Amino acid sequence: MARTKARRFTARSLAGQVFALQVLVVVLLVLAAVLALFLQSRRDSTEEATSRSVAVAQTFADSPGTAAALRAPDPTAVLQPSAEAARRDSGVDFVVVINTDGIRYTHPLPDRIGKKFVGNYQPALQGQVVTEHVNGTIGPLVQAIVPVRDGSGAIVGAVSAGITISKVSGVVERQLPLLLGAAAAALALATVGAALASRRLLHQTHGLGPAEMTRMYEHHDAVLHAVREGVLILAADGTLLLANDEARRLLDLPADAEGRPVAGLGLDRAATELLASGRVVSDEVLPAGARQLVVSTRPTDRAGGPPGTVATLRDATELHVLTAHAEAARRRLTLLYEASVGIGTTLDVTRTAEELAEVAVPGFADHVTVDLAEPVLRGEEPAPGPDTPMRRVAKGGIDDSVPLYPVGERITILPATPQAWNLGTGRAGLQSDLGTSADWQSQDPERARQVLEHGVHSVVRVPLLARGVQLGLAKFWRSARPEAFDQDDLSLAEEITARAAVCIDNARRYSREHATAVALQRSLLPGALPEQSAVEAAYRYLPAQAGVGGDWFDVIPLPGARVALVVGDVVGHGLHAAATMGRLRTAVHNFATLDLPPDELLGHLDELVARIDQEREGDGVVEVTGASCLYAVYDPVSLRCSVARAGHPPPAVVHPDGTVSYPELPAGPPLGVGGMPFAAGELTLEPGSRLVLYTDGLVEDRGRDIDEGLALLAAALQAAGPAEPEETCTAVLAAMIPGGSADDVALLVARTRALPRSQVAEWSVPAEASAVAGVRATVAAQLASWGLEELAFSTELILSELVTNAIRYGSEPIRVRLLLDRGLICEVSDSSGTSPHLRYAAATDEGGRGLFLVAQCSEHWGTRYTETGKVIWAEQHLQGG
C-alpha cells in the first residue's frame, strides 16, 4: 500500500505537480519577505541615525554657553569637556564644534582639534541643517551639521554630530538569526500545508493516470448511453458529433448519424432549425412526430472547450398534457382575479357593465354584450321574467364591425328564444354552434345572418342575478378563436357574471339612494330667491361628483328694506349632512325672523349644532357634525353691511371700480365647537359693489390650498369685469372649477343697491304728548308728496300709537322714519330696551289696544334691538303691490 501511494504521488500526477508548485510559491514568498524586511531594516537604521545625529547636534548647538564659548579666548578649553560628555551620554560617535572658518574646536581625538572640518558645512553657516552620509575611518556613518546662533541671531559657528549606521542597526542584525528561524518555520508550515492539500487532492483524484482516465471515459460513455435522456453534441458547423441511445430513439436517427450535418438527418424542420441554430434555450417544447420533446441547449466552449452545442432531450408528451390543463387552470384563476379587482371599481351601473366586457375580452371571449332591464338603470328593482324591456349598456370586442346590437339599443326579448329561457329560469345557457340554432336566429333573423357571416360561432348566455333580483343578461361570443365554448367555459362565465351582478346591484341601489338624497337636498335648498330691493342676487349650486353634501345659501328679506345673505357648509357628505343642512337653514330663517344681529344669530346656531351632536351621541353615533356659516345683513339706507362668520372663508368684495378685496373680519370657530363668542364686523358698501359669498369647495381642493384658491378667485372676479351677478357666477365657476369639484359648491353674488334719499323721511319727536299731532301732520304731508294719500289714515293711526307708546314707556331720543320701498315701512325708535307685547284688552280696559290696532292696520310689524335701544316697525303694502 505504501509503494502504491508513493508511486501515485509523483511529479507526473496532478497531486505531485500541485505540491511542487505550492512549495515553490511559498519559498519565493518567504525569500521576498526576508529581503523586504532586511531592506526595511537598513532604511530604518539610516533614518534613525539621521534623526539622532540631528537631535544631538541641535541640542548641543542650542545649549547655554555654546555660542559664548565660541567667542572666548580659548573655545576648546570650554567646549571639549562638554562635547565629550554629550557624545558619551547620547551614544553618537562624535560631537565636533567648528568656527565659521571650519576649524575644529572639539573632537574625540584631540590631535584633530584645530584642523579643518571634513564635510559640507557651508550651508549650516547660512542657517540650514545639513545631513551627510559619509564613509569615514570608523565606517559608514551619518553626520549632521547645524548652525550656532548668539543672542542676536548671528551665526557664530556650527556643531556636527555623527553616528555610524552599524551602531544603530546592531539590534536588527542581532535579531537576524531569529528572523531567519521564523522564515524557516514559516516555510516548514507552508510545506506541510501544501502536502496536506496535495494529499487531499490525491484523495479526490485517486491519483489517476492515462490508463485510469481512459477507463473513466469508458465508464462515462456507458452511463451516457444508459440514461433515459437524449444527449446530442454538435460542432459549430452543425455536424452531429455524438448522440446517445435515447437521443437516437427520440429523434429516430439513422445508424450513421454521427459525423453528418443535422440538416441531412431527416428531422422535422423545427427540430433541424433549433439544433443547427446554436442558440441557447431552456425547456423549449419541440414537436417530434407524435411526441412532445423538452429541449435545452448550451454551448460547449464556456470552459475553453471546442465550439459547439450540447443538447438534452426529454420526452414530455404526458407532461405536456398535464401542463396544458394547468395552464388553462392558471388562465382561469387569472381571469377570476382580474374580474375581482376590475369589476365594481365605481358605483355606476353602466360603468360596471363596461368593466365586465373589458375583463372578459380577449382573455375569455372575442365579444361581450351586457343588457340590463330598464328599471335597473333608474335604480329601481325590475319585475321578474323576460317581459321587462332590456337596454344594451355595454359592448366590447376585438372587432367593432360585428353587427351586434349597439349600445343604447332597446331590446324586447321574444318568447320561445334561448334568451327568454335564460331570463325566465335564471340559468345560464351554452350554444356551441350558432349556425345550427334556428331558435336563436328567430329573435332577429337578418341581424343573426350578419353576425354569422362575421364568423361568430359560439355563445354563452348568463343571467345577471343578484339577491334574487333579475338584472339583465350577459352574453359571451367567440369568432376569431376556432374552439367553441365548453362546459368549463360556461362555469367560468357564471363565476365572472355572478361577481358583476353583485356589483351592478350595489350600483343600482346606490343610484336609488343617491337620487333620493339628491332630491332631499334639492328640496332643502332655495327654489328661487325672494323679491327684495336691497341687492340684485344670483347663485350657483354644484353638487359633488360623488355623494350629497351639506352646502347651502339663502337670501332673506329683513324689516327696514334690509336683506340677510347666508352661506353655510356642513362637514361630510350623505343624507345626514343634507338633513343637518336643512335643519340649520330652517333655524337661520327662524332666527332671522327675530331680527337678531349676525353674531348673536351664529351663537344660537352654535348651540343648535351642539344639541344635534348630543342627539347623535344618544343614538350611539360619536361622529361630530361640525359646520361653518357666514351671515351678513346689508342695509340699503345706511349702506352698512354687518358680517359674522363661524369657521367660514371671508367674503370677497368687488368694488365699483373693479378692484377685489377680502375685508378683514373677525373669524369665529366652526359651529358646534362651543366656548367662544362670535364677533361681527362692519363694512360700507358703495352702490354697485358685489358681495361674493361662497363655500370652501370653490377655493380649496387637494391640489391647492386656500390661499392659492383665494388668489385665483380674485383674479376670476377681476377678469369678469363689471358683469351682472348671473354672468359673474358663470365666469367664476368656469375659471375655478372647469372640470367639476370633488366637494359641493355654493356661490352667492349680490350687487348692492341704495334706497334713494327721496324715499326716506325721518325726524325727531320730543317726549311730549302734544307732539303726536305734529307727527300726524308731518306724515300726511310726506305721504301726499309720495302720492300715497290712500295710506294716510292707517299710517297716521300706526305712528300715533307707536309714538304714544314711545313717549309713555320709552325714553329719548325718539325718532320716526318712513321708508318707501316695495311697501311703506314706519319705524319708531327710542333708547329704551323694553319690548311691547300684543294683548287683547278687556271691555272695561281703557287702554291696551294700541298694538292691536297697529297689527290690524299693517301687514307685518315687529321689534328689533339696536346698540342704543330698540326700533318698532310696521309695514304696509302699497295699493296694487
Short mmCIF file of N, CA, C and O in Angstrom, two decimals, residues 305-408:
data_model
loop_
_atom_site.label_atom_id
_atom_site.label_comp_id
_atom_site.label_asym_id
_atom_site.label_seq_id
_atom_site.Cartn_x
_atom_site.Cartn_y
_atom_site.Cartn_z
N GLY A 305 -13.51 24.88 -24.01
CA GLY A 305 -13.61 23.72 -24.87
C GLY A 305 -13.82 24.12 -26.31
O GLY A 305 -13.90 25.29 -26.66
N PRO A 306 -13.96 23.14 -27.19
CA PRO A 306 -14.17 23.43 -28.61
C PRO A 306 -15.54 24.03 -28.84
O PRO A 306 -16.49 23.74 -28.09
N PRO A 307 -15.69 24.87 -29.85
CA PRO A 307 -17.01 25.46 -30.12
C PRO A 307 -18.00 24.40 -30.55
O PRO A 307 -17.65 23.45 -31.25
N GLY A 308 -19.23 24.59 -30.13
CA GLY A 308 -20.28 23.65 -30.47
C GLY A 308 -21.43 23.79 -29.52
O GLY A 308 -21.54 24.76 -28.76
N THR A 309 -22.31 22.80 -29.53
CA THR A 309 -23.52 22.85 -28.72
C THR A 309 -23.80 21.47 -28.16
O THR A 309 -23.62 20.46 -28.87
N VAL A 310 -24.24 21.42 -26.91
CA VAL A 310 -24.75 20.19 -26.33
C VAL A 310 -26.24 20.38 -26.07
O VAL A 310 -26.67 21.41 -25.56
N ALA A 311 -27.04 19.39 -26.49
CA ALA A 311 -28.49 19.47 -26.35
C ALA A 311 -28.98 18.25 -25.59
O ALA A 311 -28.49 17.13 -25.79
N THR A 312 -29.93 18.49 -24.68
CA THR A 312 -30.57 17.41 -23.94
C THR A 312 -32.04 17.37 -24.33
O THR A 312 -32.68 18.41 -24.53
N LEU A 313 -32.58 16.13 -24.43
CA LEU A 313 -33.95 15.91 -24.87
C LEU A 313 -34.68 15.07 -23.83
O LEU A 313 -34.13 14.07 -23.36
N ARG A 314 -35.91 15.49 -23.52
CA ARG A 314 -36.76 14.69 -22.61
C ARG A 314 -38.12 14.53 -23.24
O ARG A 314 -38.69 15.48 -23.80
N ASP A 315 -38.65 13.31 -23.13
CA ASP A 315 -39.99 13.03 -23.64
C ASP A 315 -41.01 13.53 -22.63
O ASP A 315 -41.09 13.01 -21.52
N ALA A 316 -41.75 14.58 -23.00
CA ALA A 316 -42.71 15.20 -22.08
C ALA A 316 -44.10 15.20 -22.66
O ALA A 316 -44.87 16.14 -22.44
N THR A 317 -44.42 14.14 -23.39
CA THR A 317 -45.75 14.10 -24.03
C THR A 317 -46.85 14.12 -22.98
O THR A 317 -47.78 14.94 -23.02
N GLU A 318 -46.76 13.26 -21.99
CA GLU A 318 -47.78 13.24 -20.94
C GLU A 318 -47.71 14.50 -20.08
O GLU A 318 -48.73 15.06 -19.68
N LEU A 319 -46.49 14.93 -19.80
CA LEU A 319 -46.34 16.15 -19.01
C LEU A 319 -46.93 17.35 -19.73
O LEU A 319 -47.50 18.25 -19.10
N HIS A 320 -46.81 17.36 -21.04
CA HIS A 320 -47.36 18.48 -21.81
C HIS A 320 -48.88 18.55 -21.67
O HIS A 320 -49.47 19.63 -21.57
N VAL A 321 -49.50 17.38 -21.65
CA VAL A 321 -50.96 17.37 -21.48
C VAL A 321 -51.34 17.93 -20.12
O VAL A 321 -52.25 18.75 -19.98
N LEU A 322 -50.60 17.47 -19.09
CA LEU A 322 -50.88 17.97 -17.76
C LEU A 322 -50.60 19.48 -17.67
O LEU A 322 -51.33 20.23 -17.02
N THR A 323 -49.53 19.91 -18.35
CA THR A 323 -49.19 21.33 -18.33
C THR A 323 -50.28 22.15 -19.00
O THR A 323 -50.59 23.27 -18.58
N ALA A 324 -50.84 21.61 -20.09
CA ALA A 324 -51.92 22.34 -20.77
C ALA A 324 -53.11 22.54 -19.85
O ALA A 324 -53.70 23.62 -19.80
N HIS A 325 -53.44 21.48 -19.09
CA HIS A 325 -54.55 21.62 -18.13
C HIS A 325 -54.18 22.62 -17.04
O HIS A 325 -55.02 23.44 -16.62
N ALA A 326 -52.94 22.57 -16.56
CA ALA A 326 -52.52 23.51 -15.53
C ALA A 326 -52.53 24.94 -16.05
O ALA A 326 -52.91 25.88 -15.34
N GLU A 327 -52.11 25.12 -17.32
CA GLU A 327 -52.12 26.46 -17.90
C GLU A 327 -53.54 26.98 -18.05
O GLU A 327 -53.81 28.16 -17.81
N ALA A 328 -54.45 26.08 -18.43
CA ALA A 328 -55.84 26.50 -18.54
C ALA A 328 -56.39 26.92 -17.18
O ALA A 328 -57.11 27.91 -17.05
N ALA A 329 -56.03 26.13 -16.14
CA ALA A 329 -56.48 26.49 -14.80
C ALA A 329 -55.87 27.81 -14.35
O ALA A 329 -56.52 28.64 -13.70
N ARG A 330 -54.58 28.03 -14.73
CA ARG A 330 -53.93 29.30 -14.37
C ARG A 330 -54.63 30.48 -15.02
O ARG A 330 -54.87 31.52 -14.40
N ARG A 331 -54.94 30.32 -16.33
CA ARG A 331 -55.64 31.41 -17.03
C ARG A 331 -57.00 31.66 -16.41
O ARG A 331 -57.44 32.81 -16.31
N ARG A 332 -57.65 30.60 -15.98
CA ARG A 332 -58.97 30.75 -15.37
C ARG A 332 -58.85 31.53 -14.06
O ARG A 332 -59.62 32.46 -13.80
N LEU A 333 -57.86 31.16 -13.24
CA LEU A 333 -57.67 31.88 -11.98
C LEU A 333 -57.28 33.33 -12.22
O LEU A 333 -57.71 34.24 -11.50
N THR A 334 -56.43 33.54 -13.24
CA THR A 334 -56.03 34.90 -13.56
C THR A 334 -57.23 35.74 -13.97
O THR A 334 -57.38 36.91 -13.55
N LEU A 335 -58.10 35.15 -14.80
CA LEU A 335 -59.29 35.87 -15.24
C LEU A 335 -60.21 36.18 -14.06
O LEU A 335 -60.77 37.28 -13.96
N LEU A 336 -60.35 35.21 -13.15
CA LEU A 336 -61.20 35.45 -11.98
C LEU A 336 -60.61 36.55 -11.10
O LEU A 336 -61.34 37.38 -10.55
N TYR A 337 -59.29 36.55 -10.98
CA TYR A 337 -58.66 37.61 -10.19
C TYR A 337 -58.86 38.97 -10.85
O TYR A 337 -59.19 39.96 -10.16
N GLU A 338 -58.66 39.03 -12.16
CA GLU A 338 -58.87 40.30 -12.85
C GLU A 338 -60.31 40.76 -12.72
O GLU A 338 -60.58 41.96 -12.59
N ALA A 339 -61.23 39.81 -12.73
CA ALA A 339 -62.64 40.18 -12.55
C ALA A 339 -62.89 40.72 -11.15
O ALA A 339 -63.66 41.67 -10.96
N SER A 340 -62.24 40.11 -10.15
CA SER A 340 -62.47 40.54 -8.77
C SER A 340 -61.96 41.95 -8.51
O SER A 340 -62.52 42.68 -7.70
N VAL A 341 -60.86 42.33 -9.19
CA VAL A 341 -60.30 43.67 -8.97
C VAL A 341 -60.73 44.67 -10.04
O VAL A 341 -60.62 45.88 -9.83
N GLY A 342 -61.19 44.19 -11.19
CA GLY A 342 -61.51 45.10 -12.28
C GLY A 342 -62.97 45.43 -12.42
O GLY A 342 -63.33 46.38 -13.11
N ILE A 343 -63.85 44.66 -11.78
CA ILE A 343 -65.29 44.90 -11.86
C ILE A 343 -65.76 45.48 -10.54
O ILE A 343 -65.45 44.96 -9.47
N GLY A 344 -66.52 46.57 -10.63
CA GLY A 344 -67.05 47.19 -9.43
C GLY A 344 -66.17 48.26 -8.85
O GLY A 344 -66.25 48.54 -7.65
N THR A 345 -65.34 48.88 -9.66
CA THR A 345 -64.48 49.94 -9.15
C THR A 345 -65.25 51.23 -8.90
O THR A 345 -64.73 52.11 -8.21
N THR A 346 -66.42 51.36 -9.46
CA THR A 346 -67.26 52.54 -9.24
C THR A 346 -68.66 52.10 -8.88
O THR A 346 -69.02 50.92 -9.03
N LEU A 347 -69.45 53.03 -8.41
CA LEU A 347 -70.86 52.75 -8.11
C LEU A 347 -71.74 53.30 -9.23
O LEU A 347 -72.76 53.95 -8.99
N ASP A 348 -71.33 53.01 -10.45
CA ASP A 348 -72.08 53.41 -11.63
C ASP A 348 -72.50 52.15 -12.38
O ASP A 348 -71.68 51.29 -12.70
N VAL A 349 -73.81 52.03 -12.63
CA VAL A 349 -74.33 50.81 -13.24
C VAL A 349 -73.72 50.58 -14.61
O VAL A 349 -73.24 49.48 -14.93
N THR A 350 -73.73 51.59 -15.45
CA THR A 350 -73.21 51.43 -16.82
C THR A 350 -71.72 51.13 -16.81
O THR A 350 -71.24 50.26 -17.54
N ARG A 351 -70.96 51.83 -15.99
CA ARG A 351 -69.51 51.60 -15.95
C ARG A 351 -69.19 50.19 -15.47
O ARG A 351 -68.26 49.55 -15.96
N THR A 352 -69.96 49.68 -14.52
CA THR A 352 -69.73 48.31 -14.04
C THR A 352 -69.98 47.30 -15.16
O THR A 352 -69.23 46.33 -15.30
N ALA A 353 -71.03 47.52 -15.95
CA ALA A 353 -71.27 46.62 -17.08
C ALA A 353 -70.14 46.71 -18.10
O ALA A 353 -69.72 45.69 -18.68
N GLU A 354 -69.61 47.90 -18.34
CA GLU A 354 -68.48 48.04 -19.26
C GLU A 354 -67.25 47.32 -18.72
O GLU A 354 -66.48 46.72 -19.49
N GLU A 355 -67.04 47.35 -17.42
CA GLU A 355 -65.89 46.65 -16.83
C GLU A 355 -66.01 45.14 -17.03
O GLU A 355 -65.00 44.46 -17.25
N LEU A 356 -67.22 44.61 -16.97
CA LEU A 356 -67.41 43.18 -17.26
C LEU A 356 -66.96 42.85 -18.67
O LEU A 356 -66.26 41.86 -18.91
N ALA A 357 -67.33 43.69 -19.63
CA ALA A 357 -66.91 43.46 -21.02
C ALA A 357 -65.41 43.60 -21.18
O ALA A 357 -64.78 42.83 -21.91
N GLU A 358 -64.80 44.56 -20.50
CA GLU A 358 -63.36 44.77 -20.62
C GLU A 358 -62.56 43.61 -20.04
O GLU A 358 -61.52 43.23 -20.57
N VAL A 359 -63.04 43.03 -18.94
CA VAL A 359 -62.31 41.94 -18.30
C VAL A 359 -62.35 40.68 -19.15
O VAL A 359 -61.36 39.95 -19.27
N ALA A 360 -63.47 40.40 -19.77
CA ALA A 360 -63.64 39.13 -20.48
C ALA A 360 -63.03 39.12 -21.87
O ALA A 360 -62.84 38.05 -22.46
N VAL A 361 -62.71 40.29 -22.44
CA VAL A 361 -62.14 40.37 -23.79
C VAL A 361 -60.69 40.81 -23.67
O VAL A 361 -60.39 41.79 -22.99
N PRO A 362 -59.74 40.13 -24.35
CA PRO A 362 -59.90 38.95 -25.20
C PRO A 362 -59.51 37.65 -24.50
O PRO A 362 -59.40 36.62 -25.14
N GLY A 363 -59.28 37.70 -23.16
CA GLY A 363 -58.81 36.50 -22.49
C GLY A 363 -59.79 35.36 -22.48
O GLY A 363 -59.39 34.19 -22.44
N PHE A 364 -61.10 35.68 -22.51
CA PHE A 364 -62.11 34.62 -22.44
C PHE A 364 -62.99 34.58 -23.67
O PHE A 364 -63.29 33.51 -24.20
N ALA A 365 -63.42 35.70 -24.13
CA ALA A 365 -64.33 35.77 -25.28
C ALA A 365 -63.82 36.82 -26.25
O ALA A 365 -63.02 37.68 -25.91
N ASP A 366 -64.28 36.72 -27.50
CA ASP A 366 -63.92 37.70 -28.52
C ASP A 366 -64.84 38.90 -28.48
O ASP A 366 -64.45 39.99 -28.90
N HIS A 367 -66.07 38.70 -28.00
CA HIS A 367 -67.05 39.79 -27.90
C HIS A 367 -67.89 39.56 -26.66
O HIS A 367 -68.18 38.41 -26.30
N VAL A 368 -68.30 40.63 -26.01
CA VAL A 368 -69.16 40.56 -24.84
C VAL A 368 -70.21 41.66 -24.95
O VAL A 368 -69.89 42.80 -25.32
N THR A 369 -71.45 41.31 -24.67
CA THR A 369 -72.53 42.29 -24.63
C THR A 369 -73.25 42.14 -23.30
O THR A 369 -73.39 41.03 -22.77
N VAL A 370 -73.71 43.28 -22.76
CA VAL A 370 -74.42 43.28 -21.48
C VAL A 370 -75.71 44.07 -21.68
O VAL A 370 -75.68 45.23 -22.09
N ASP A 371 -76.83 43.41 -21.41
CA ASP A 371 -78.16 44.03 -21.49
C ASP A 371 -78.73 44.09 -20.08
O ASP A 371 -78.71 43.09 -19.34
N LEU A 372 -79.25 45.25 -19.70
CA LEU A 372 -79.84 45.43 -18.38
C LEU A 372 -81.30 45.83 -18.52
O LEU A 372 -81.69 46.51 -19.49
N ALA A 373 -82.11 45.41 -17.56
CA ALA A 373 -83.51 45.83 -17.52
C ALA A 373 -83.57 47.34 -17.32
O ALA A 373 -82.78 47.91 -16.55
N GLU A 374 -84.46 47.99 -18.03
CA GLU A 374 -84.53 49.45 -17.97
C GLU A 374 -84.77 49.99 -16.55
O GLU A 374 -84.21 51.04 -16.19
N PRO A 375 -85.57 49.33 -15.71
CA PRO A 375 -85.70 49.85 -14.34
C PRO A 375 -84.38 49.88 -13.57
O PRO A 375 -84.19 50.73 -12.70
N VAL A 376 -83.47 48.97 -13.90
CA VAL A 376 -82.18 48.95 -13.20
C VAL A 376 -81.43 50.25 -13.45
O VAL A 376 -80.76 50.78 -12.55
N LEU A 377 -81.53 50.77 -14.67
CA LEU A 377 -80.82 52.00 -15.00
C LEU A 377 -81.37 53.19 -14.23
O LEU A 377 -80.68 54.20 -14.07
N ARG A 378 -82.59 53.08 -13.75
CA ARG A 378 -83.19 54.15 -12.94
C ARG A 378 -83.02 53.90 -11.45
O ARG A 378 -83.55 54.65 -10.63
N GLY A 379 -82.32 52.83 -11.10
CA GLY A 379 -82.14 52.49 -9.70
C GLY A 379 -83.28 51.70 -9.12
O GLY A 379 -83.30 51.46 -7.91
N GLU A 380 -84.22 51.27 -9.94
CA GLU A 380 -85.39 50.54 -9.45
C GLU A 380 -85.14 49.04 -9.56
O GLU A 380 -84.22 48.58 -10.24
N GLU A 381 -86.01 48.29 -8.90
CA GLU A 381 -85.91 46.84 -8.94
C GLU A 381 -86.85 46.32 -10.02
O GLU A 381 -88.06 46.54 -9.97
N PRO A 382 -86.32 45.60 -11.02
CA PRO A 382 -87.18 45.15 -12.13
C PRO A 382 -88.08 43.99 -11.72
O PRO A 382 -87.79 43.26 -10.77
N ALA A 383 -89.14 43.86 -12.48
CA ALA A 383 -90.03 42.73 -12.26
C ALA A 383 -89.39 41.46 -12.80
O ALA A 383 -88.66 41.49 -13.79
N PRO A 384 -89.61 40.31 -12.17
CA PRO A 384 -89.02 39.06 -12.67
C PRO A 384 -89.63 38.65 -14.00
O PRO A 384 -90.74 39.04 -14.36
N GLY A 385 -88.84 37.84 -14.74
CA GLY A 385 -89.34 37.33 -16.01
C GLY A 385 -88.75 38.04 -17.21
O GLY A 385 -88.12 39.09 -17.08
N PRO A 386 -88.95 37.45 -18.42
CA PRO A 386 -88.35 38.00 -19.64
C PRO A 386 -89.13 39.14 -20.28
O PRO A 386 -88.74 39.64 -21.32
N ASP A 387 -90.27 39.54 -19.67
CA ASP A 387 -91.10 40.55 -20.32
C ASP A 387 -90.59 41.97 -20.10
O ASP A 387 -91.02 42.89 -20.79
N THR A 388 -89.70 42.16 -19.15
CA THR A 388 -89.19 43.50 -18.87
C THR A 388 -88.32 43.98 -20.03
O THR A 388 -87.43 43.24 -20.47
N PRO A 389 -88.57 45.17 -20.56
CA PRO A 389 -87.73 45.67 -21.66
C PRO A 389 -86.27 45.79 -21.22
O PRO A 389 -85.98 46.18 -20.10
N MET A 390 -85.38 45.44 -22.15
CA MET A 390 -83.95 45.47 -21.87
C MET A 390 -83.31 46.58 -22.70
O MET A 390 -83.83 46.98 -23.73
N ARG A 391 -82.16 47.04 -22.22
CA ARG A 391 -81.40 48.02 -22.98
C ARG A 391 -79.92 47.64 -22.92
O ARG A 391 -79.41 47.29 -21.88
N ARG A 392 -79.29 47.70 -24.10
CA ARG A 392 -77.87 47.35 -24.16
C ARG A 392 -77.05 48.50 -23.58
O ARG A 392 -77.11 49.63 -24.06
N VAL A 393 -76.25 48.19 -22.56
CA VAL A 393 -75.48 49.23 -21.87
C VAL A 393 -73.97 49.07 -22.07
O VAL A 393 -73.22 50.01 -21.81
N ALA A 394 -73.53 47.90 -22.54
CA ALA A 394 -72.09 47.70 -22.72
C ALA A 394 -71.86 46.72 -23.85
O ALA A 394 -72.62 45.76 -24.04
N LYS A 395 -70.80 46.99 -24.60
CA LYS A 395 -70.42 46.11 -25.72
C LYS A 395 -68.91 46.24 -25.90
O LYS A 395 -68.37 47.34 -25.99
N GLY A 396 -68.23 45.12 -25.92
CA GLY A 396 -66.79 45.13 -26.11
C GLY A 396 -66.37 43.95 -26.96
O GLY A 396 -67.01 42.90 -26.94
N GLY A 397 -65.31 44.13 -27.72
CA GLY A 397 -64.86 43.03 -28.57
C GLY A 397 -63.57 43.38 -29.29
O GLY A 397 -63.07 44.51 -29.24
N ILE A 398 -63.03 42.40 -29.96
CA ILE A 398 -61.79 42.58 -30.70
C ILE A 398 -62.03 43.23 -32.05
O ILE A 398 -61.08 43.69 -32.70
N ASP A 399 -63.30 43.28 -32.47
CA ASP A 399 -63.63 43.85 -33.78
C ASP A 399 -64.97 44.55 -33.68
O ASP A 399 -65.99 43.92 -33.39
N ASP A 400 -64.98 45.89 -33.90
CA ASP A 400 -66.21 46.66 -33.77
C ASP A 400 -67.16 46.46 -34.94
O ASP A 400 -68.31 46.93 -34.89
N SER A 401 -66.71 45.78 -35.98
CA SER A 401 -67.56 45.64 -37.16
C SER A 401 -68.61 44.55 -37.01
O SER A 401 -69.51 44.44 -37.84
N VAL A 402 -68.52 43.70 -35.99
CA VAL A 402 -69.52 42.65 -35.80
C VAL A 402 -70.86 43.31 -35.50
O VAL A 402 -70.98 44.11 -34.57
N PRO A 403 -71.92 42.99 -36.27
CA PRO A 403 -73.19 43.72 -36.16
C PRO A 403 -74.06 43.26 -34.99
O PRO A 403 -75.24 42.94 -35.17
N LEU A 404 -73.53 43.23 -33.80
CA LEU A 404 -74.34 43.01 -32.62
C LEU A 404 -75.10 44.29 -32.29
O LEU A 404 -74.74 45.37 -32.76
N TYR A 405 -76.17 44.16 -31.50
CA TYR A 405 -76.94 45.36 -31.14
C TYR A 405 -76.01 46.42 -30.55
O TYR A 405 -75.17 46.11 -29.70
N PRO A 406 -76.11 47.68 -30.95
CA PRO A 406 -75.22 48.73 -30.42
C PRO A 406 -75.64 49.13 -29.02
O PRO A 406 -76.76 48.84 -28.55
N VAL A 407 -74.74 49.84 -28.35
CA VAL A 407 -75.03 50.36 -27.02
C VAL A 407 -76.15 51.38 -27.10
O VAL A 407 -76.17 52.24 -27.99
N GLY A 408 -77.10 51.28 -26.19
CA GLY A 408 -78.25 52.17 -26.18
C GLY A 408 -79.48 51.58 -26.84
O GLY A 408 -80.58 52.14 -26.71
#
